[in-house]
PDB file of C-alpha atoms and ligand atoms in Angstrom:
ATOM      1  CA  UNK A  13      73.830  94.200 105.363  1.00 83.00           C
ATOM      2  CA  UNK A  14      76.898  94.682 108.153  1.00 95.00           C
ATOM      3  CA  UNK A  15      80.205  94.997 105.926  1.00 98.00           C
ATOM      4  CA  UNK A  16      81.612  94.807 109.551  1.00 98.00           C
ATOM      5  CA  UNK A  17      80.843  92.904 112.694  1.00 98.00           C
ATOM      6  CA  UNK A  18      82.315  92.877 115.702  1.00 98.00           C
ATOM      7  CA  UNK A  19      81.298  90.786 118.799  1.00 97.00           C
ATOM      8  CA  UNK A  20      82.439  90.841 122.292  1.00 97.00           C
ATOM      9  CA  UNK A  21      85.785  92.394 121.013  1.00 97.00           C
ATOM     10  CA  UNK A  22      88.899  92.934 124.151  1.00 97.00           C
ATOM     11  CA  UNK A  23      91.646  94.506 123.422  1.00 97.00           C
ATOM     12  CA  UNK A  24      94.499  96.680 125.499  1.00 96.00           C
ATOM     13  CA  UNK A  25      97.584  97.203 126.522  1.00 96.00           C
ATOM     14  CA  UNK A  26      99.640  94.780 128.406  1.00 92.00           C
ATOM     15  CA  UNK A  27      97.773  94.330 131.800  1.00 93.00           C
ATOM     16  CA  UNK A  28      95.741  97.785 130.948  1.00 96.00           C
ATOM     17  CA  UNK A  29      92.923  96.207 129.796  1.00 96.00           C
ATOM     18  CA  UNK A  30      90.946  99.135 127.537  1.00 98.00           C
ATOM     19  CA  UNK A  31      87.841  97.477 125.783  1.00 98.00           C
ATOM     20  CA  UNK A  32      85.489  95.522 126.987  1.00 97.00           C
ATOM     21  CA  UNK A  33      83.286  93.602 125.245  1.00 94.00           C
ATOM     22  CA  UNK A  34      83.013  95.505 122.466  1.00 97.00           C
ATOM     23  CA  UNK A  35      79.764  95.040 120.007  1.00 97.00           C
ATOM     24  CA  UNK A  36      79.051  96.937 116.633  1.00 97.00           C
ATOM     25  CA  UNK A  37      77.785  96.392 113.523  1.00 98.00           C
ATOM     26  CA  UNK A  38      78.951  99.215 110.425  1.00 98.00           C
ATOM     27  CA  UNK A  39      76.645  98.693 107.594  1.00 98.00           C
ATOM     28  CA  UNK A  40      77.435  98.237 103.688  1.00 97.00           C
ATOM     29  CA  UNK A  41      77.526 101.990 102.529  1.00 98.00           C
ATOM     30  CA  UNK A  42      76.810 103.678 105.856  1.00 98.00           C
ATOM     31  CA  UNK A  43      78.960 106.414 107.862  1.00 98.00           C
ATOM     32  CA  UNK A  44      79.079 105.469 111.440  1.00 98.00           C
ATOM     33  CA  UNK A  45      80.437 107.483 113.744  1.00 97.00           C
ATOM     34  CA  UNK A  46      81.470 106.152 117.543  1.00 97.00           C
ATOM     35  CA  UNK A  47      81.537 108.921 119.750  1.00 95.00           C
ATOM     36  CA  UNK A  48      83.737 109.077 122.991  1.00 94.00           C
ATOM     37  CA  UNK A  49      85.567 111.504 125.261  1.00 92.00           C
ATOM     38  CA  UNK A  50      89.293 111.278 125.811  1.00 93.00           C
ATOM     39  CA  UNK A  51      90.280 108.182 127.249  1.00 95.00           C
ATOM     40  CA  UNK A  52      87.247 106.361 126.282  1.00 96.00           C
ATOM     41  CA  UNK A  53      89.306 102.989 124.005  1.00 97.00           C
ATOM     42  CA  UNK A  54      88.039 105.270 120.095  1.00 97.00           C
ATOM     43  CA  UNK A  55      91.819 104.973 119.147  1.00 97.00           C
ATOM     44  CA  UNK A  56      92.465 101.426 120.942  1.00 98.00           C
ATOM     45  CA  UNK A  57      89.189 100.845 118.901  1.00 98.00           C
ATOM     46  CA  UNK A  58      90.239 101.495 115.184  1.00 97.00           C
ATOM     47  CA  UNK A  59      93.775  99.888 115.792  1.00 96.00           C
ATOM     48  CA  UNK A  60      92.524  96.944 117.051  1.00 96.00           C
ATOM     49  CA  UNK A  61      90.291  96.713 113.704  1.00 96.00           C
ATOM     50  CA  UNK A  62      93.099  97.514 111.670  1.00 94.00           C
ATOM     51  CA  UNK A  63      95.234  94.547 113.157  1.00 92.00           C
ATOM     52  CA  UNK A  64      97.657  97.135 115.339  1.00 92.00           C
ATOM     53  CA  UNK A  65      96.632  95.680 118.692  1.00 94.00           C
ATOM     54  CA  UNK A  66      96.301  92.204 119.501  1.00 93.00           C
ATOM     55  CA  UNK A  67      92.464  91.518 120.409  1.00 95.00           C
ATOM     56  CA  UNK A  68      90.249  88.529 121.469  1.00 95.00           C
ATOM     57  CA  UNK A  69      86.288  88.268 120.422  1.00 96.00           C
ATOM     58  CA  UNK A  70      85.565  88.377 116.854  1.00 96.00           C
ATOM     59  CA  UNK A  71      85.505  90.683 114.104  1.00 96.00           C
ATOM     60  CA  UNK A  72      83.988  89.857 110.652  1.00 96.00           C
ATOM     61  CA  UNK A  73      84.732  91.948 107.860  1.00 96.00           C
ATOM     62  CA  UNK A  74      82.325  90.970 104.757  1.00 96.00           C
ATOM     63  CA  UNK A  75      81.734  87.270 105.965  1.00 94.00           C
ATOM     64  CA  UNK A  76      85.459  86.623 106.961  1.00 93.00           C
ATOM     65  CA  UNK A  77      86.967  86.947 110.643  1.00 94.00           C
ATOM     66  CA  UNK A  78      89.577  88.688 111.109  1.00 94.00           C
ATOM     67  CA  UNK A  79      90.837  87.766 114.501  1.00 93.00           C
ATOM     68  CA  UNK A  80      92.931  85.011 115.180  1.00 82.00           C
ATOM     69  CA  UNK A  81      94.566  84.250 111.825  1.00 77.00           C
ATOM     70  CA  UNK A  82      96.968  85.770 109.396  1.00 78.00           C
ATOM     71  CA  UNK A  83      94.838  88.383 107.962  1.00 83.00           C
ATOM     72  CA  UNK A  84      95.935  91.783 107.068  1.00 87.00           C
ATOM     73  CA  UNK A  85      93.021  94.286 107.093  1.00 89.00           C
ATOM     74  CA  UNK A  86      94.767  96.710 104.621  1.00 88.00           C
ATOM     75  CA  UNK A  87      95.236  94.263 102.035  1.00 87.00           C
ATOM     76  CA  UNK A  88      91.401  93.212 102.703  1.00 91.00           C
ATOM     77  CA  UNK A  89      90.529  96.908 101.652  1.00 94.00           C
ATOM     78  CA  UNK A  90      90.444  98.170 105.160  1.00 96.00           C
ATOM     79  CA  UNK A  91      92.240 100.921 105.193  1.00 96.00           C
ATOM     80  CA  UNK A  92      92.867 103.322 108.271  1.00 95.00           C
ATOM     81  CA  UNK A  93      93.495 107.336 108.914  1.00 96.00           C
ATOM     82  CA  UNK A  94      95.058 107.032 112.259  1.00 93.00           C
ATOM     83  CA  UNK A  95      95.087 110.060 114.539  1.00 91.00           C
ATOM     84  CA  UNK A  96      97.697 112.612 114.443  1.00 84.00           C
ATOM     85  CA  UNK A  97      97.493 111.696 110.736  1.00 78.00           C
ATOM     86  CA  UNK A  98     100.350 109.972 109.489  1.00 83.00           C
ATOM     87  CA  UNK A  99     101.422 111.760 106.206  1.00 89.00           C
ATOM     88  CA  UNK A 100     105.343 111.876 105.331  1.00 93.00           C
ATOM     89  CA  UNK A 101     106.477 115.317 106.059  1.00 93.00           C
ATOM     90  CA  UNK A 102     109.323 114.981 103.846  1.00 94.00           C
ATOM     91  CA  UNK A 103     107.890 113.636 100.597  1.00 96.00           C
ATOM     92  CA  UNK A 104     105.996 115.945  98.753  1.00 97.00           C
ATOM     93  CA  UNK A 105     102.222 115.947  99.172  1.00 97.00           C
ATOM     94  CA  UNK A 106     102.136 114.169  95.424  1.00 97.00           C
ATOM     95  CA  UNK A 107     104.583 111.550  96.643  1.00 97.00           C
ATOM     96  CA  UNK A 108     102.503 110.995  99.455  1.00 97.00           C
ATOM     97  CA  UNK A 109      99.566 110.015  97.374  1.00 97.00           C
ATOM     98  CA  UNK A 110     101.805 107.609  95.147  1.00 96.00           C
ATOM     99  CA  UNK A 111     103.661 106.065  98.013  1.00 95.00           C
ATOM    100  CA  UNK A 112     100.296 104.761  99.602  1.00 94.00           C
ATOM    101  CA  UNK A 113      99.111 103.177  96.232  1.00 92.00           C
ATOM    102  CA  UNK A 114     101.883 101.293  96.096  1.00 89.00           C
ATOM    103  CA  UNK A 115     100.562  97.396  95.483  1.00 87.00           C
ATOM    104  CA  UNK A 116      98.104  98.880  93.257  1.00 91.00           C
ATOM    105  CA  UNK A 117      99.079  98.763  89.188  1.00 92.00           C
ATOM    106  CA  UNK A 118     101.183 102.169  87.869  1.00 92.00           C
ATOM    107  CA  UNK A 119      98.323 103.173  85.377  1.00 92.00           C
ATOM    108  CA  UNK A 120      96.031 102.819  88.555  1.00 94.00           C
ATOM    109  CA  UNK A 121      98.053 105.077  90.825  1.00 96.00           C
ATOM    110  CA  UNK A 122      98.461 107.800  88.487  1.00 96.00           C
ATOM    111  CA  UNK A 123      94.296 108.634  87.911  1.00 96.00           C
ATOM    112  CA  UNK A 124      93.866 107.853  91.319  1.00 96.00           C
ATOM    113  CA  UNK A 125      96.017 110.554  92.208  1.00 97.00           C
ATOM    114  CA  UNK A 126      94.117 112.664  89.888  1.00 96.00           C
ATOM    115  CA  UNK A 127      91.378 111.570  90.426  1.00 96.00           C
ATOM    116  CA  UNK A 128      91.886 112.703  94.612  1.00 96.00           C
ATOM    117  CA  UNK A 129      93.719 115.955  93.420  1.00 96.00           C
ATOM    118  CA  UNK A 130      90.374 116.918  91.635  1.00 95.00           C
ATOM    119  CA  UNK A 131      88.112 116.318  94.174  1.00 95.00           C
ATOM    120  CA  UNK A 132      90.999 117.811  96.866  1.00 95.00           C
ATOM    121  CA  UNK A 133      92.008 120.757  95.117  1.00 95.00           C
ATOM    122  CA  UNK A 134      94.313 121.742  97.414  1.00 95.00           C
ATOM    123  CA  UNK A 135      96.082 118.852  97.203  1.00 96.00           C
ATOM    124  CA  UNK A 136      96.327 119.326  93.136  1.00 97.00           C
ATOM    125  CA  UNK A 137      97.823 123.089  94.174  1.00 97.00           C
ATOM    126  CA  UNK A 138     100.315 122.084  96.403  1.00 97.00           C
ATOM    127  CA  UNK A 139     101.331 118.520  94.527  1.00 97.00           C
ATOM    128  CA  UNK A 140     105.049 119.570  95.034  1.00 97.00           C
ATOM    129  CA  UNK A 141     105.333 120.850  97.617  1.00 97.00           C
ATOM    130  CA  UNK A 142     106.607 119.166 100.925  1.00 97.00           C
ATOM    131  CA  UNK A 143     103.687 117.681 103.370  1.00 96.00           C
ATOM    132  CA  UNK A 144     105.523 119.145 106.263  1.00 95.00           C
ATOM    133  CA  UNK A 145     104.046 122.860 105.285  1.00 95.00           C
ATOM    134  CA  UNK A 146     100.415 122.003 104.800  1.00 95.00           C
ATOM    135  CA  UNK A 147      97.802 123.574 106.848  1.00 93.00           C
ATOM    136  CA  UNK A 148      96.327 121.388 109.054  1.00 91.00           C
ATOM    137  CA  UNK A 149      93.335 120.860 107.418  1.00 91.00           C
ATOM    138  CA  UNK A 150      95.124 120.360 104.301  1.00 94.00           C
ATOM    139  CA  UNK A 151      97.282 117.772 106.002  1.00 94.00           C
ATOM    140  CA  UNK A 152      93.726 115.955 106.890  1.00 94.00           C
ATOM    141  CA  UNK A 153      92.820 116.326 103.341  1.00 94.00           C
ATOM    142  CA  UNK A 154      96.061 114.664 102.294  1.00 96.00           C
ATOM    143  CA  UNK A 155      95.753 111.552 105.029  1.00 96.00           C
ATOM    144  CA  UNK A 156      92.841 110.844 103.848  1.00 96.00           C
ATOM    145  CA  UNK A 157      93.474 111.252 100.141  1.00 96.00           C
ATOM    146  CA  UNK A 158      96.377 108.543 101.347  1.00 96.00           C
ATOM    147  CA  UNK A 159      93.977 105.905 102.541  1.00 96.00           C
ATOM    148  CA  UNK A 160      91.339 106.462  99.274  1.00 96.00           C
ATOM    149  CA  UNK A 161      94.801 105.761  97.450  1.00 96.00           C
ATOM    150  CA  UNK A 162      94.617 102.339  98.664  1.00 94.00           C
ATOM    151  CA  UNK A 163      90.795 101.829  96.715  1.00 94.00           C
ATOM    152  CA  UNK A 164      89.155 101.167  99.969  1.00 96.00           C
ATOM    153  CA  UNK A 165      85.548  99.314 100.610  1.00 97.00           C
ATOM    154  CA  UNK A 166      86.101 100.267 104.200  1.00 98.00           C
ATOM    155  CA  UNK A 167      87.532 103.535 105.630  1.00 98.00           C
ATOM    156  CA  UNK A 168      88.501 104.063 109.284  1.00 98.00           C
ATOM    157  CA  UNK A 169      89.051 107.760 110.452  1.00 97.00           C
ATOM    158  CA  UNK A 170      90.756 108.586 113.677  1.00 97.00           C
ATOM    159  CA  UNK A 171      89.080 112.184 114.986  1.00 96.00           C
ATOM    160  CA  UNK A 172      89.299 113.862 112.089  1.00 94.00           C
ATOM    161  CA  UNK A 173      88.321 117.242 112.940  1.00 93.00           C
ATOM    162  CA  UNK A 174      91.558 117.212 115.663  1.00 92.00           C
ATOM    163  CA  UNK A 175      93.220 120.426 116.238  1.00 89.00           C
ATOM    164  CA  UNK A 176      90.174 122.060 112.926  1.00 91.00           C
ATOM    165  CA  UNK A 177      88.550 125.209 112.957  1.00 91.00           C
ATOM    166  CA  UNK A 178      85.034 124.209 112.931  1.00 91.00           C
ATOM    167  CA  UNK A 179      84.804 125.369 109.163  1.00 92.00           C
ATOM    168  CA  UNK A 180      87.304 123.714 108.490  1.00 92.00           C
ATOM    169  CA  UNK A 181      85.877 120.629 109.975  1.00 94.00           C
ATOM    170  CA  UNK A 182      82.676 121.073 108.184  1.00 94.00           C
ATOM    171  CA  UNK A 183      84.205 121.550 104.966  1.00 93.00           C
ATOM    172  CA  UNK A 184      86.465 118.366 105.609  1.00 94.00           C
ATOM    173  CA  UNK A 185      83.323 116.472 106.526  1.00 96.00           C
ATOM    174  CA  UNK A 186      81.160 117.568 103.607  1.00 95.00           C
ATOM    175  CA  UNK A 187      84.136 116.217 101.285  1.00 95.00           C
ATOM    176  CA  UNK A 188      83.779 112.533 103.189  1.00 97.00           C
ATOM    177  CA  UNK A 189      79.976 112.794 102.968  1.00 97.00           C
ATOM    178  CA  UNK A 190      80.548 113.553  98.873  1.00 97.00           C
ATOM    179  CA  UNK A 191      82.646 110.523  98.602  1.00 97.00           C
ATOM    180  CA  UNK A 192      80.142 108.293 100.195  1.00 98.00           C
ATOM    181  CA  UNK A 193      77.296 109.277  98.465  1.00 97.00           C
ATOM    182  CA  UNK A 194      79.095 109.009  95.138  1.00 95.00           C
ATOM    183  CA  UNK A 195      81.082 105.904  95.543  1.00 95.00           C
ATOM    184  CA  UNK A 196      79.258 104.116  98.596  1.00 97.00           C
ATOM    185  CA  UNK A 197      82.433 103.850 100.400  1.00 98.00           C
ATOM    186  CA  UNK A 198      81.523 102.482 104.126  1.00 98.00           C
ATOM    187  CA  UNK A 199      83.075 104.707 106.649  1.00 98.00           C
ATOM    188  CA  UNK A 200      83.493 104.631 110.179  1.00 98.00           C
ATOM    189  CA  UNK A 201      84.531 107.585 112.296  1.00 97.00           C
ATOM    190  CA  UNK A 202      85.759 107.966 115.687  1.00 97.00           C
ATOM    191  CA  UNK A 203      85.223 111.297 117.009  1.00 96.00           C
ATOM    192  CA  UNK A 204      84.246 113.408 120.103  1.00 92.00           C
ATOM    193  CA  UNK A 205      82.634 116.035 117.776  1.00 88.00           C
ATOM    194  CA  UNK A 206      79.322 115.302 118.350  1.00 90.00           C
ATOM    195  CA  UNK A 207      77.699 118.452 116.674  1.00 89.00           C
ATOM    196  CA  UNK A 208      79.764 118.195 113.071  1.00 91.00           C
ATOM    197  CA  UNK A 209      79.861 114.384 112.484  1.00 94.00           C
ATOM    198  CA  UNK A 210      76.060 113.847 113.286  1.00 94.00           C
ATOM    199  CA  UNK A 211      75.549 115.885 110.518  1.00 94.00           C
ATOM    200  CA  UNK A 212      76.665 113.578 107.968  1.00 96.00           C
ATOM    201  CA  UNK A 213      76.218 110.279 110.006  1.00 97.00           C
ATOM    202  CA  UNK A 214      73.851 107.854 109.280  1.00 98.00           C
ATOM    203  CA  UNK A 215      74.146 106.048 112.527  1.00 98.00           C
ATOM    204  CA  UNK A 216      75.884 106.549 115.755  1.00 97.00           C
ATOM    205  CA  UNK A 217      77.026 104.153 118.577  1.00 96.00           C
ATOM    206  CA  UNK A 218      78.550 105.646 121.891  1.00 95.00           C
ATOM    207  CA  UNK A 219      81.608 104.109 123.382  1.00 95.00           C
ATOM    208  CA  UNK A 220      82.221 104.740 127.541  1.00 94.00           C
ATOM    209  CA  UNK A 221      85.319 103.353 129.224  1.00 95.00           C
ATOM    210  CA  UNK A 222      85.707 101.048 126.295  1.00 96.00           C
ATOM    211  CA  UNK A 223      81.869  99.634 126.347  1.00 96.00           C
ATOM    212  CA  UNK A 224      79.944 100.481 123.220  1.00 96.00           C
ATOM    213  CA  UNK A 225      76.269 101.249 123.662  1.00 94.00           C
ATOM    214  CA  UNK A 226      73.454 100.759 121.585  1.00 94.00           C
ATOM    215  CA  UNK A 227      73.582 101.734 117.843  1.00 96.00           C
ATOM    216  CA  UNK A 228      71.298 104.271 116.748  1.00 96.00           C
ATOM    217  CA  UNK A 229      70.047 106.276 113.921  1.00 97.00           C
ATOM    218  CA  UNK A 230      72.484 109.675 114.085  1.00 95.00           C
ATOM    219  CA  UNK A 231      69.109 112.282 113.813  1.00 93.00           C
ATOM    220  CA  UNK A 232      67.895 110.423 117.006  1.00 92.00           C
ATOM    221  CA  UNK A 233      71.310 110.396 119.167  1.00 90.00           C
ATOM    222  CA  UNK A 234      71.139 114.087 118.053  1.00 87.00           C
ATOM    223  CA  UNK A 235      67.848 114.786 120.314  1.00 86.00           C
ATOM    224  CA  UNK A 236      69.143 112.587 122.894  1.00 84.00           C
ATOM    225  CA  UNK A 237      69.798 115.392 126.508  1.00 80.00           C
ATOM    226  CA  UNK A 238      72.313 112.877 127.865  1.00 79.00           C
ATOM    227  CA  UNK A 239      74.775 113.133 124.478  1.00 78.00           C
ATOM    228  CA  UNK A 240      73.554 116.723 124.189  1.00 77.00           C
ATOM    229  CA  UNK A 241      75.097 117.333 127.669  1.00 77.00           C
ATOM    230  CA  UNK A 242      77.874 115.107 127.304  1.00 78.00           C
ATOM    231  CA  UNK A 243      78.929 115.949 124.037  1.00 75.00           C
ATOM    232  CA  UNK A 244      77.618 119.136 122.780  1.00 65.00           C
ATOM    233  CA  UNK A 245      78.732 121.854 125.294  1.00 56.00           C
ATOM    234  CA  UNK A 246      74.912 122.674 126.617  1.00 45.00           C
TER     235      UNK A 246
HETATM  236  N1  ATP B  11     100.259 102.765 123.679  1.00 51.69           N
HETATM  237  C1  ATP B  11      99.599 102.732 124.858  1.00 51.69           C
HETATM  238  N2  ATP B  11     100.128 102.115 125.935  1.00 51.69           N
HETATM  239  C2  ATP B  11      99.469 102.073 127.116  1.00 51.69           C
HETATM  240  N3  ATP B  11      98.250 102.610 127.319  1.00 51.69           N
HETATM  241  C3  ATP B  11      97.677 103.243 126.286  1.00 51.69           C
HETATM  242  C4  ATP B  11      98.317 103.347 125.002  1.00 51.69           C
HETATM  243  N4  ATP B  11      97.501 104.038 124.167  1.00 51.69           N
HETATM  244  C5  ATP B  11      96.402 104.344 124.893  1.00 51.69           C
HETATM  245  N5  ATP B  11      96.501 103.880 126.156  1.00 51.69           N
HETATM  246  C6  ATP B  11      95.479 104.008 127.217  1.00 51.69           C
HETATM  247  O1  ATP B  11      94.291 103.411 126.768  1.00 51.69           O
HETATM  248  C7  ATP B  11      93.145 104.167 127.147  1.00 51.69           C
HETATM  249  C8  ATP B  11      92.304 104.498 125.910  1.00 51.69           C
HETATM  250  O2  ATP B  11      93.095 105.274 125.030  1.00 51.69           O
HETATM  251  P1  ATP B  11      92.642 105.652 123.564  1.00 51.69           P
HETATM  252  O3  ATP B  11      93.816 106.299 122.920  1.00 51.69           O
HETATM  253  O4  ATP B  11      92.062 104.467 122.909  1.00 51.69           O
HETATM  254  O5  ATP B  11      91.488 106.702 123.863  1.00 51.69           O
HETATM  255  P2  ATP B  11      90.712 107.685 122.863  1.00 51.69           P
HETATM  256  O6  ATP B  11      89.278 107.467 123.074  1.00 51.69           O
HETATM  257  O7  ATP B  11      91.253 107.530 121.504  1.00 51.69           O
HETATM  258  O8  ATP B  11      91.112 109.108 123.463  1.00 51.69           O
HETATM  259  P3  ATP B  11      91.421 110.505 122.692  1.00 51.69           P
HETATM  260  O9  ATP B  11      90.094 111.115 122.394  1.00 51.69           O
HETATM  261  O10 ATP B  11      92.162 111.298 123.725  1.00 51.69           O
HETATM  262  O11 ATP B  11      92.242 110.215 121.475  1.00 51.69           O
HETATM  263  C9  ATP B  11      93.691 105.391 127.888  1.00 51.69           C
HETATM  264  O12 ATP B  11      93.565 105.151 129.258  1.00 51.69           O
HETATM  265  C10 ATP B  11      95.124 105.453 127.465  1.00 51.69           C
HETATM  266  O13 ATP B  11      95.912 106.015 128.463  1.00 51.69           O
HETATM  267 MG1   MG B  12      92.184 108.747 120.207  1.00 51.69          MG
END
């Protein structure tokens, strides 16, 4: 079953028009990954999902549209890592973590913030320490530790694996493949890391000058010579 559905989706910036007629579907419990090169409409993509960006078409998130009313995607469990991260550099990497549970109950936030500092551990090590001196893989770790604050059914990431060592990366993706096979949590990614995120993908959709193509299983678009060229260095 699609938790999300989007149809014939526009969306840019004043006259710059970025996506065209955007169509995808994100199952219930799948990772999806959208792959694109610089430029291509991934982060016009996410915002306009998230409700940053004005957009026409239609967007259905678990039987509701989203488009056109007064709907706020974070408080419908939609919650979004946007790129360049977003953590509070300031605030300590525990504050972090407490700040974005805020509209959830006090007993709540505090095992949810154990609960991430287990599976993180870095995140448990450096609890007091301010966000601004994290690595950045641990700053990753800690956006999106900030968005599983907000008890998600939907997670949007924003190129992860920016500015990662490929291990890095891998270990970073390995934790978001964890968390979806042991809570079901629906992800979609937008990435130009072919090689790492087809890994853990279950299907993958390519998006071109902001037109998505067809979605397909990620274990085919990993044979495909066109993405292989395009997005795997060979
Ligand atoms: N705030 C903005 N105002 C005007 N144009 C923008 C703005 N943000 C992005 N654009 C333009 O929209 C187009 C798509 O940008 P977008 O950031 O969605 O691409 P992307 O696929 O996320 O690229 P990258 O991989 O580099 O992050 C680009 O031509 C970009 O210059
Ligand atoms: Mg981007």
């Amino acid at each position: 079953m699609a938790l999300l559905e989007v149809a014939g989706l526009h969306a840019g910036y004043g006259a710059l028009q970025v996506l065209h007629e955007v169509d995808l579907t994100v199952d219930d419990g799948d990772i999806t990954v959208i792959l694109g090169a610089n430029g291509a409409g991934k982060t016009t993509l996410l915002r306009a999902l998230s409700g940053m960006l004005p957009a026409r078409g239609s967007v259905t998130y678990d039987g509701t549209e989203l488009l056109g009313r007064r709907r706020n995607p974070a408080r419908m469990g939609i919650a979004h890592v946007p790129q360049g991260r977003g953590t509070f550099g300031t605030l300590t990497v525990e504050e972090n973590l407490r700040v974005a549970g805020y509209h959830r109950p006090a007993r709540e936030v505090e095992s949810s913030i154990r609960r991430w500092q287990e599976f993180f551990p870095r995140l448990g090590e450096r609890a007091d320490q301010p966000a601004a001196g994290l690595s950045g893989g641990e700053q990753q770790m800690l956006a999106i530790a900030r968005a599983l604050m907000s008890a998600p059914r939907l997670l949007l990431l924003d190129e992860p694996s920016l500015g990662l060592a490929p291990k890095t990366t891998r270990g970073l993706f390995e934790g978001l493949k964890r968390i979806n096979d042991e809570t079901g949590l629906t992800m979609l990614l937008v990435e130009q890391n072919a090689r790492l995120t087809l890994a853990i993908a279950d299907h993958a959709i390519v998006i071109s000058a902001g037109r998505t193509g067809e979605k397909r299983p990620a274990a085919q678009m990993w044979q495909d010579e066109t993405i292989q060229r395009a997005y795997l260095g060979d």
